[in-house]
Amino acid sequence: MRSLVNAYLRAGLVPMIVAALVIGTIIGVVAPNVGVGLGILGSIFVGALKAIAPVLVFFLVLAAVSGQKINADVRVKPVLILYLVGTFTAALVAVGASFLFPTELVLTGLDAVEQSAPQSLKEVLTNLLMNLVANPVSSIANANYMGILTWSILLGLAIRSLSDTTRQVVADVGTAVTNVVKWVIHLAPFGILGLVANTVAETGIDALMGYGRLLGVLVGSMLFIALVVNPLLVAIVTRKNPYPLVLTCLRESGVTAFFTRSSAANIPVNMNLARKLGLNEDTYSVTIPLGATINMAGAAITINVLTLAAAHTMGIEIGFGSALLLAIVGSLSACGASGVAGGSLLLIPLACNLFNIPNDIAMQVVAIGFIIGVVQDSAETALNSSTDVLFTAAADPKFAYKG
């Protein structure tokens, strides 16, 4: 048994997901009854994600806030500003792209859902504020992500004044929950096999073709950020041609991140690139690990595009004020994206809460995210990680790029 597990792990998650997509599609077309039966695998996978996601968000944010250390000798403010501006701009681009190219998803259980779309920005803000102060235990139990964020931040700030041992325990619990998420994600090929087989069996191959449009909006938005918006921000800061630096970061950091699919795992690569570029070590030793946590333009795009796709599918009308609020919430929640592959997908329910989209529907959207994650998550990580070095270099006053 152990040898089978080791062989499965050595095969790699991406090849296994690709194989699951192919096999699931074939089963759904050739043997629809079997495909419907395999749907239980997808239900179990979605159920596991639904159960662990609130706990993951709570302990990741709690550990991040309680373990934060402020070093007055390191000047990271310009880099932080670029991180925040870049992430928020990405959220706005995602919202704009979703309105220009509206996408609908194949979701089940919509007839049983009471569609109570917010009527105004005031209603959205009222719901948001009430969710913020909800009971912390009920927030975790009911997947109220706004309440989870509120109480995890407050508890994290309170724990910061306690002993190092207490903070280490919190960090260890966060690591343990992350490991559980990794175990669940390792089972993604089986879940995706069931989801694809069941979807094709019930709705036909055309349902999968709809994901191509969704993927086009996601990847197109990320390319626009990487090749247009980021160079513009760098040019404003440095007043020089940004593309030699942009392409270097994409080539030496983005390509590696595309395959590792983890900003955290790509930190050593970015450190080495920063060293090669001659950046200030006192700065990049702080900003690059920090960027792996809060510089999440790709995650902001994923969260907003998939949330708006769910809203379009349910027929929810989104006004300008609500869209702007989604961009703000999407960019803020992206900063809490997990360092594991597919981490941003688990924060989609947080954004869905803004439009009263039920958690059951939101987790179906998360599952769709995993189906297209072979490309989406890889492109997202490549954008996120390469931008860490890009903005650190742009904000370094001593850096002079020769091309």
One Martini backbone bead per residue (centre of mass of N, CA, C, O) as a GRO file, in nm:
protein
  403
    1MET     BB    1   0.058   0.063  -0.021
    2ARG     BB    2   0.297   0.257   0.009
    3SER     BB    3   0.396   0.228  -0.286
    4LEU     BB    4   0.140   0.346  -0.415
    5VAL     BB    5   0.150   0.621  -0.280
    6ASN     BB    6   0.432   0.703  -0.382
    7ALA     BB    7   0.363   0.683  -0.683
    8TYR     BB    8   0.139   0.893  -0.678
    9LEU     BB    9   0.316   1.132  -0.577
   10ARG     BB   10   0.534   1.116  -0.808
   11ALA     BB   11   0.342   1.189  -1.049
   12GLY     BB   12   0.175   1.426  -0.979
   13LEU     BB   13  -0.083   1.648  -0.986
   14VAL     BB   14  -0.111   1.750  -1.276
   15PRO     BB   15  -0.110   1.479  -1.436
   16MET     BB   16  -0.352   1.361  -1.275
   17ILE     BB   17  -0.560   1.576  -1.360
   18VAL     BB   18  -0.540   1.532  -1.660
   19ALA     BB   19  -0.624   1.235  -1.648
   20ALA     BB   20  -0.899   1.288  -1.513
   21LEU     BB   21  -1.020   1.456  -1.740
   22VAL     BB   22  -1.007   1.240  -1.960
   23ILE     BB   23  -1.147   1.002  -1.817
   24GLY     BB   24  -1.408   1.150  -1.736
   25THR     BB   25  -1.498   1.219  -2.022
   26ILE     BB   26  -1.514   0.932  -2.134
   27ILE     BB   27  -1.716   0.820  -1.930
   28GLY     BB   28  -1.945   1.030  -1.981
   29VAL     BB   29  -1.982   0.941  -2.284
   30VAL     BB   30  -1.984   0.617  -2.275
   31ALA     BB   31  -2.079   0.602  -1.939
   32PRO     BB   32  -2.314   0.770  -1.781
   33ASN     BB   33  -2.386   0.592  -1.533
   34VAL     BB   34  -2.102   0.588  -1.420
   35GLY     BB   35  -2.063   0.892  -1.399
   36VAL     BB   36  -2.285   0.937  -1.189
   37GLY     BB   37  -2.160   0.749  -0.975
   38LEU     BB   38  -1.884   0.916  -0.955
   39GLY     BB   39  -2.001   1.175  -0.817
   40ILE     BB   40  -1.920   1.099  -0.520
   41LEU     BB   41  -1.627   1.195  -0.539
   42GLY     BB   42  -1.694   1.495  -0.574
   43SER     BB   43  -1.858   1.528  -0.313
   44ILE     BB   44  -1.631   1.458  -0.117
   45PHE     BB   45  -1.432   1.674  -0.205
   46VAL     BB   46  -1.614   1.920  -0.154
   47GLY     BB   47  -1.672   1.852   0.143
   48ALA     BB   48  -1.380   1.879   0.243
   49LEU     BB   49  -1.342   2.173   0.160
   50LYS     BB   50  -1.583   2.287   0.318
   51ALA     BB   51  -1.468   2.202   0.602
   52ILE     BB   52  -1.160   2.332   0.592
   53ALA     BB   53  -1.164   2.631   0.498
   54PRO     BB   54  -1.237   2.793   0.760
   55VAL     BB   55  -0.999   2.686   0.929
   56LEU     BB   56  -0.773   2.783   0.748
   57VAL     BB   57  -0.826   3.086   0.755
   58PHE     BB   58  -0.812   3.129   1.059
   59PHE     BB   59  -0.513   3.016   1.112
   60LEU     BB   60  -0.356   3.179   0.905
   61VAL     BB   61  -0.426   3.462   1.012
   62LEU     BB   62  -0.349   3.418   1.307
   63ALA     BB   63  -0.050   3.347   1.253
   64ALA     BB   64   0.030   3.603   1.094
   65VAL     BB   65  -0.042   3.817   1.314
   66SER     BB   66   0.105   3.693   1.572
   67GLY     BB   67   0.399   3.665   1.402
   68GLN     BB   68   0.451   3.953   1.361
   69LYS     BB   69   0.737   4.157   1.262
   70ILE     BB   70   0.898   4.464   1.340
   71ASN     BB   71   1.145   4.637   1.132
   72ALA     BB   72   1.286   4.952   1.148
   73ASP     BB   73   1.548   4.898   0.949
   74VAL     BB   74   1.333   4.832   0.728
   75ARG     BB   75   1.245   4.939   0.395
   76VAL     BB   76   0.905   4.851   0.269
   77LYS     BB   77   0.688   5.056   0.178
   78PRO     BB   78   0.711   5.073  -0.135
   79VAL     BB   79   0.651   4.771  -0.179
   80LEU     BB   80   0.378   4.759  -0.040
   81ILE     BB   81   0.238   4.958  -0.226
   82LEU     BB   82   0.274   4.789  -0.481
   83TYR     BB   83   0.127   4.542  -0.385
   84LEU     BB   84  -0.151   4.680  -0.334
   85VAL     BB   85  -0.191   4.813  -0.609
   86GLY     BB   86  -0.161   4.558  -0.782
   87THR     BB   87  -0.393   4.394  -0.654
   88PHE     BB   88  -0.623   4.600  -0.698
   89THR     BB   89  -0.591   4.625  -1.005
   90ALA     BB   90  -0.651   4.328  -1.061
   91ALA     BB   91  -0.938   4.334  -0.952
   92LEU     BB   92  -1.044   4.544  -1.156
   93VAL     BB   93  -0.978   4.383  -1.411
   94ALA     BB   94  -1.157   4.140  -1.342
   95VAL     BB   95  -1.423   4.293  -1.337
   96GLY     BB   96  -1.410   4.407  -1.624
   97ALA     BB   97  -1.382   4.131  -1.772
   98SER     BB   98  -1.655   4.012  -1.663
   99PHE     BB   99  -1.832   4.230  -1.809
  100LEU     BB  100  -1.725   4.188  -2.102
  101PHE     BB  101  -1.707   3.849  -2.027
  102PRO     BB  102  -1.954   3.678  -1.953
  103THR     BB  103  -1.991   3.394  -1.727
  104GLU     BB  104  -2.117   3.063  -1.722
  105LEU     BB  105  -2.214   2.796  -1.516
  106VAL     BB  106  -2.229   2.458  -1.404
  107LEU     BB  107  -2.491   2.420  -1.172
  108THR     BB  108  -2.629   2.286  -0.882
  109GLY     BB  109  -2.928   2.375  -0.708
  110LEU     BB  110  -3.063   2.651  -0.807
  111ASP     BB  111  -3.374   2.603  -0.761
  112ALA     BB  112  -3.328   2.585  -0.431
  113VAL     BB  113  -3.241   2.880  -0.444
  114GLU     BB  114  -3.249   3.181  -0.282
  115GLN     BB  115  -3.256   3.480  -0.462
  116SER     BB  116  -3.089   3.744  -0.270
  117ALA     BB  117  -3.019   4.015  -0.396
  118PRO     BB  118  -2.874   4.295  -0.359
  119GLN     BB  119  -3.011   4.630  -0.392
  120SER     BB  120  -2.757   4.768  -0.244
  121LEU     BB  121  -2.485   4.898  -0.097
  122LYS     BB  122  -2.613   4.920   0.182
  123GLU     BB  123  -2.686   4.620   0.207
  124VAL     BB  124  -2.404   4.510   0.175
  125LEU     BB  125  -2.279   4.662   0.418
  126THR     BB  126  -2.468   4.549   0.632
  127ASN     BB  127  -2.396   4.251   0.593
  128LEU     BB  128  -2.097   4.287   0.644
  129LEU     BB  129  -2.111   4.400   0.937
  130MET     BB  130  -2.269   4.160   1.059
  131ASN     BB  131  -2.055   3.945   0.985
  132LEU     BB  132  -1.817   4.064   1.151
  133VAL     BB  133  -1.994   4.018   1.445
  134ALA     BB  134  -2.006   3.734   1.455
  135ASN     BB  135  -1.982   3.449   1.586
  136PRO     BB  136  -1.694   3.267   1.574
  137VAL     BB  137  -1.808   2.979   1.579
  138SER     BB  138  -2.036   3.023   1.368
  139SER     BB  139  -1.850   3.120   1.143
  140ILE     BB  140  -1.707   2.848   1.104
  141ALA     BB  141  -1.962   2.663   1.076
  142ASN     BB  142  -2.095   2.876   0.839
  143ALA     BB  143  -1.882   3.019   0.657
  144ASN     BB  144  -1.806   3.314   0.779
  145TYR     BB  145  -1.550   3.501   0.656
  146MET     BB  146  -1.577   3.774   0.789
  147GLY     BB  147  -1.575   3.673   1.081
  148ILE     BB  148  -1.311   3.520   1.064
  149LEU     BB  149  -1.130   3.763   1.007
  150THR     BB  150  -1.192   3.934   1.252
  151TRP     BB  151  -1.116   3.726   1.486
  152SER     BB  152  -0.831   3.651   1.388
  153ILE     BB  153  -0.711   3.935   1.409
  154LEU     BB  154  -0.775   3.996   1.706
  155LEU     BB  155  -0.634   3.747   1.826
  156GLY     BB  156  -0.358   3.803   1.700
  157LEU     BB  157  -0.308   4.073   1.847
  158ALA     BB  158  -0.328   3.950   2.134
  159ILE     BB  159  -0.095   3.730   2.099
  160ARG     BB  160   0.155   3.916   2.047
  161SER     BB  161   0.185   3.975   2.377
  162LEU     BB  162   0.280   3.704   2.415
  163SER     BB  163   0.446   3.434   2.408
  164ASP     BB  164   0.644   3.248   2.203
  165THR     BB  165   0.504   2.980   2.259
  166THR     BB  166   0.219   3.064   2.174
  167ARG     BB  167   0.289   3.148   1.884
  168GLN     BB  168   0.400   2.869   1.802
  169VAL     BB  169   0.141   2.710   1.838
  170VAL     BB  170  -0.018   2.862   1.625
  171ALA     BB  171   0.174   2.800   1.392
  172ASP     BB  172   0.147   2.489   1.413
  173VAL     BB  173  -0.155   2.475   1.357
  174GLY     BB  174  -0.140   2.606   1.079
  175THR     BB  175   0.042   2.383   0.960
  176ALA     BB  176  -0.151   2.147   1.008
  177VAL     BB  177  -0.385   2.252   0.833
  178THR     BB  178  -0.221   2.270   0.574
  179ASN     BB  179  -0.163   1.966   0.557
  180VAL     BB  180  -0.455   1.881   0.526
  181VAL     BB  181  -0.499   2.030   0.261
  182LYS     BB  182  -0.287   1.873   0.105
  183TRP     BB  183  -0.430   1.601   0.129
  184VAL     BB  184  -0.685   1.684  -0.018
  185ILE     BB  185  -0.545   1.778  -0.284
  186HIS     BB  186  -0.426   1.495  -0.352
  187LEU     BB  187  -0.743   1.405  -0.418
  188ALA     BB  188  -0.834   1.567  -0.672
  189PRO     BB  189  -0.839   1.361  -0.909
  190PHE     BB  190  -1.086   1.204  -0.799
  191GLY     BB  191  -1.283   1.441  -0.780
  192ILE     BB  192  -1.257   1.530  -1.079
  193LEU     BB  193  -1.347   1.272  -1.205
  194GLY     BB  194  -1.634   1.286  -1.089
  195LEU     BB  195  -1.716   1.567  -1.188
  196VAL     BB  196  -1.674   1.523  -1.493
  197ALA     BB  197  -1.839   1.267  -1.537
  198ASN     BB  198  -2.107   1.386  -1.430
  199THR     BB  199  -2.127   1.637  -1.615
  200VAL     BB  200  -2.118   1.491  -1.888
  201ALA     BB  201  -2.356   1.295  -1.834
  202GLU     BB  202  -2.575   1.532  -1.774
  203THR     BB  203  -2.472   1.778  -2.005
  204GLY     BB  204  -2.225   1.726  -2.159
  205ILE     BB  205  -1.953   1.853  -2.338
  206ASP     BB  206  -2.041   2.157  -2.338
  207ALA     BB  207  -1.975   2.224  -2.042
  208LEU     BB  208  -1.663   2.220  -2.072
  209MET     BB  209  -1.640   2.448  -2.287
  210GLY     BB  210  -1.710   2.679  -2.084
  211TYR     BB  211  -1.426   2.681  -1.943
  212GLY     BB  212  -1.269   2.820  -2.169
  213ARG     BB  213  -1.379   3.104  -2.120
  214LEU     BB  214  -1.297   3.130  -1.827
  215LEU     BB  215  -0.993   3.088  -1.878
  216GLY     BB  216  -0.960   3.330  -2.068
  217VAL     BB  217  -1.025   3.548  -1.858
  218LEU     BB  218  -0.808   3.478  -1.653
  219VAL     BB  219  -0.546   3.473  -1.830
  220GLY     BB  220  -0.590   3.746  -1.967
  221SER     BB  221  -0.573   3.915  -1.708
  222MET     BB  222  -0.286   3.824  -1.627
  223LEU     BB  223  -0.142   3.924  -1.882
  224PHE     BB  224  -0.220   4.220  -1.850
  225ILE     BB  225  -0.070   4.262  -1.587
  226ALA     BB  226   0.219   4.158  -1.674
  227LEU     BB  227   0.233   4.343  -1.967
  228VAL     BB  228   0.099   4.631  -1.856
  229VAL     BB  229   0.062   4.715  -1.557
  230ASN     BB  230   0.337   4.651  -1.430
  231PRO     BB  231   0.512   4.819  -1.625
  232LEU     BB  232   0.374   5.087  -1.552
  233LEU     BB  233   0.453   5.092  -1.252
  234VAL     BB  234   0.759   5.075  -1.300
  235ALA     BB  235   0.784   5.330  -1.477
  236ILE     BB  236   0.686   5.530  -1.263
  237VAL     BB  237   0.915   5.467  -1.055
  238THR     BB  238   1.185   5.459  -1.262
  239ARG     BB  239   1.178   5.594  -1.553
  240LYS     BB  240   1.189   5.323  -1.728
  241ASN     BB  241   1.232   5.053  -1.903
  242PRO     BB  242   1.054   4.761  -1.793
  243TYR     BB  243   1.086   4.495  -1.976
  244PRO     BB  244   1.354   4.364  -1.900
  245LEU     BB  245   1.264   4.305  -1.605
  246VAL     BB  246   0.999   4.160  -1.657
  247LEU     BB  247   1.117   3.925  -1.832
  248THR     BB  248   1.317   3.821  -1.623
  249CYS     BB  249   1.109   3.745  -1.404
  250LEU     BB  250   0.941   3.553  -1.578
  251ARG     BB  251   1.174   3.359  -1.655
  252GLU     BB  252   1.318   3.305  -1.355
  253SER     BB  253   1.029   3.283  -1.188
  254GLY     BB  254   0.765   3.213  -1.344
  255VAL     BB  255   0.834   2.933  -1.457
  256THR     BB  256   0.878   2.791  -1.188
  257ALA     BB  257   0.600   2.866  -1.059
  258PHE     BB  258   0.422   2.721  -1.269
  259PHE     BB  259   0.515   2.428  -1.156
  260THR     BB  260   0.490   2.458  -0.839
  261ARG     BB  261   0.235   2.627  -0.740
  262SER     BB  262   0.416   2.812  -0.523
  263SER     BB  263   0.519   3.086  -0.360
  264ALA     BB  264   0.675   2.956  -0.127
  265ALA     BB  265   0.854   2.760  -0.304
  266ASN     BB  266   0.976   3.028  -0.470
  267ILE     BB  267   1.160   3.188  -0.276
  268PRO     BB  268   1.451   3.086  -0.343
  269VAL     BB  269   1.443   3.186  -0.636
  270ASN     BB  270   1.399   3.489  -0.568
  271MET     BB  271   1.650   3.528  -0.397
  272ASN     BB  272   1.852   3.462  -0.622
  273LEU     BB  273   1.759   3.683  -0.818
  274ALA     BB  274   1.810   3.925  -0.631
  275ARG     BB  275   2.111   3.871  -0.609
  276LYS     BB  276   2.174   3.896  -0.918
  277LEU     BB  277   2.054   4.201  -0.925
  278GLY     BB  278   2.165   4.358  -0.660
  279LEU     BB  279   2.000   4.373  -0.414
  280ASN     BB  280   1.888   4.452  -0.112
  281GLU     BB  281   1.902   4.228   0.140
  282ASP     BB  282   1.736   4.370   0.369
  283THR     BB  283   1.487   4.384   0.181
  284TYR     BB  284   1.438   4.104   0.028
  285SER     BB  285   1.428   3.928   0.294
  286VAL     BB  286   1.133   4.055   0.341
  287THR     BB  287   0.959   4.104   0.071
  288ILE     BB  288   0.946   3.817  -0.046
  289PRO     BB  289   0.802   3.664   0.180
  290LEU     BB  290   0.570   3.870   0.193
  291GLY     BB  291   0.476   3.841  -0.105
  292ALA     BB  292   0.386   3.536  -0.070
  293THR     BB  293   0.129   3.653   0.101
  294ILE     BB  294   0.026   3.963  -0.029
  295ASN     BB  295   0.111   3.924  -0.339
  296MET     BB  296  -0.215   3.871  -0.514
  297ALA     BB  297  -0.316   3.918  -0.815
  298GLY     BB  298  -0.405   3.637  -0.916
  299ALA     BB  299  -0.604   3.584  -0.683
  300ALA     BB  300  -0.790   3.825  -0.736
  301ILE     BB  301  -0.880   3.729  -1.012
  302THR     BB  302  -0.998   3.457  -0.935
  303ILE     BB  303  -1.207   3.548  -0.726
  304ASN     BB  304  -1.367   3.754  -0.908
  305VAL     BB  305  -1.435   3.585  -1.159
  306LEU     BB  306  -1.581   3.346  -1.012
  307THR     BB  307  -1.788   3.514  -0.861
  308LEU     BB  308  -1.919   3.649  -1.115
  309ALA     BB  309  -1.996   3.383  -1.249
  310ALA     BB  310  -2.197   3.302  -1.030
  311ALA     BB  311  -2.377   3.553  -1.054
  312HIS     BB  312  -2.453   3.517  -1.352
  313THR     BB  313  -2.582   3.236  -1.320
  314MET     BB  314  -2.800   3.354  -1.095
  315GLY     BB  315  -2.890   3.653  -1.188
  316ILE     BB  316  -2.713   3.874  -1.059
  317GLU     BB  317  -2.708   4.207  -1.001
  318ILE     BB  318  -2.430   4.428  -1.068
  319GLY     BB  319  -2.313   4.706  -0.947
  320PHE     BB  320  -2.077   4.941  -0.908
  321GLY     BB  321  -2.054   4.933  -0.598
  322SER     BB  322  -2.035   4.622  -0.573
  323ALA     BB  323  -1.787   4.588  -0.756
  324LEU     BB  324  -1.596   4.761  -0.585
  325LEU     BB  325  -1.623   4.593  -0.328
  326LEU     BB  326  -1.517   4.333  -0.453
  327ALA     BB  327  -1.234   4.442  -0.518
  328ILE     BB  328  -1.158   4.493  -0.225
  329VAL     BB  329  -1.216   4.212  -0.107
  330GLY     BB  330  -1.046   4.052  -0.312
  331SER     BB  331  -0.771   4.185  -0.238
  332LEU     BB  332  -0.776   4.118   0.066
  333SER     BB  333  -0.824   3.806   0.047
  334ALA     BB  334  -0.571   3.744  -0.126
  335CYS     BB  335  -0.369   3.797   0.117
  336GLY     BB  336  -0.487   3.503   0.243
  337ALA     BB  337  -0.362   3.310   0.066
  338SER     BB  338  -0.249   3.019   0.027
  339GLY     BB  339   0.067   2.844  -0.031
  340VAL     BB  340  -0.095   2.646  -0.175
  341ALA     BB  341  -0.234   2.481  -0.408
  342GLY     BB  342  -0.535   2.652  -0.454
  343GLY     BB  343  -0.579   2.868  -0.223
  344SER     BB  344  -0.770   3.088  -0.353
  345LEU     BB  345  -1.027   2.909  -0.384
  346LEU     BB  346  -1.096   2.907  -0.066
  347LEU     BB  347  -1.191   3.235  -0.091
  348ILE     BB  348  -1.452   3.258  -0.259
  349PRO     BB  349  -1.682   3.250  -0.040
  350LEU     BB  350  -1.624   3.528   0.071
  351ALA     BB  351  -1.720   3.685  -0.184
  352CYS     BB  352  -2.001   3.546  -0.211
  353ASN     BB  353  -2.128   3.672   0.047
  354LEU     BB  354  -2.196   3.956  -0.076
  355PHE     BB  355  -2.437   3.796  -0.271
  356ASN     BB  356  -2.578   3.550  -0.128
  357ILE     BB  357  -2.408   3.300  -0.186
  358PRO     BB  358  -2.409   2.994  -0.125
  359ASN     BB  359  -2.188   2.762  -0.013
  360ASP     BB  360  -2.262   2.531  -0.207
  361ILE     BB  361  -2.209   2.698  -0.461
  362ALA     BB  362  -1.923   2.800  -0.400
  363MET     BB  363  -1.794   2.507  -0.391
  364GLN     BB  364  -1.847   2.449  -0.687
  365VAL     BB  365  -1.661   2.671  -0.788
  366VAL     BB  366  -1.409   2.556  -0.663
  367ALA     BB  367  -1.412   2.292  -0.824
  368ILE     BB  368  -1.379   2.430  -1.098
  369GLY     BB  369  -1.106   2.552  -1.029
  370PHE     BB  370  -0.965   2.271  -1.020
  371ILE     BB  371  -1.015   2.189  -1.311
  372ILE     BB  372  -0.856   2.462  -1.424
  373GLY     BB  373  -0.582   2.461  -1.246
  374VAL     BB  374  -0.360   2.365  -1.439
  375VAL     BB  375  -0.355   2.670  -1.545
  376GLN     BB  376  -0.453   2.885  -1.345
  377ASP     BB  377  -0.258   2.832  -1.100
  378SER     BB  378   0.003   2.862  -1.258
  379ALA     BB  379  -0.042   3.153  -1.359
  380GLU     BB  380  -0.088   3.282  -1.085
  381THR     BB  381   0.190   3.212  -0.958
  382ALA     BB  382   0.366   3.346  -1.169
  383LEU     BB  383   0.264   3.630  -1.116
  384ASN     BB  384   0.310   3.658  -0.813
  385SER     BB  385   0.618   3.580  -0.789
  386SER     BB  386   0.747   3.770  -1.004
  387THR     BB  387   0.642   4.037  -0.864
  388ASP     BB  388   0.817   4.038  -0.613
  389VAL     BB  389   1.081   4.115  -0.763
  390LEU     BB  390   0.989   4.351  -0.934
  391PHE     BB  391   0.905   4.547  -0.695
  392THR     BB  392   1.171   4.535  -0.540
  393ALA     BB  393   1.343   4.656  -0.768
  394ALA     BB  394   1.180   4.919  -0.823
  395ALA     BB  395   1.222   5.022  -0.504
  396ASP     BB  396   1.528   5.026  -0.550
  397PRO     BB  397   1.752   5.292  -0.550
  398LYS     BB  398   2.024   5.105  -0.634
  399PHE     BB  399   1.893   5.008  -0.887
  400ALA     BB  400   2.048   4.901  -1.213
  401TYR     BB  401   1.923   4.818  -1.513
  402LYS     BB  402   2.071   4.686  -1.825
  403GLY     BB  403   1.928   4.424  -1.985
   0.00000   0.00000   0.00000
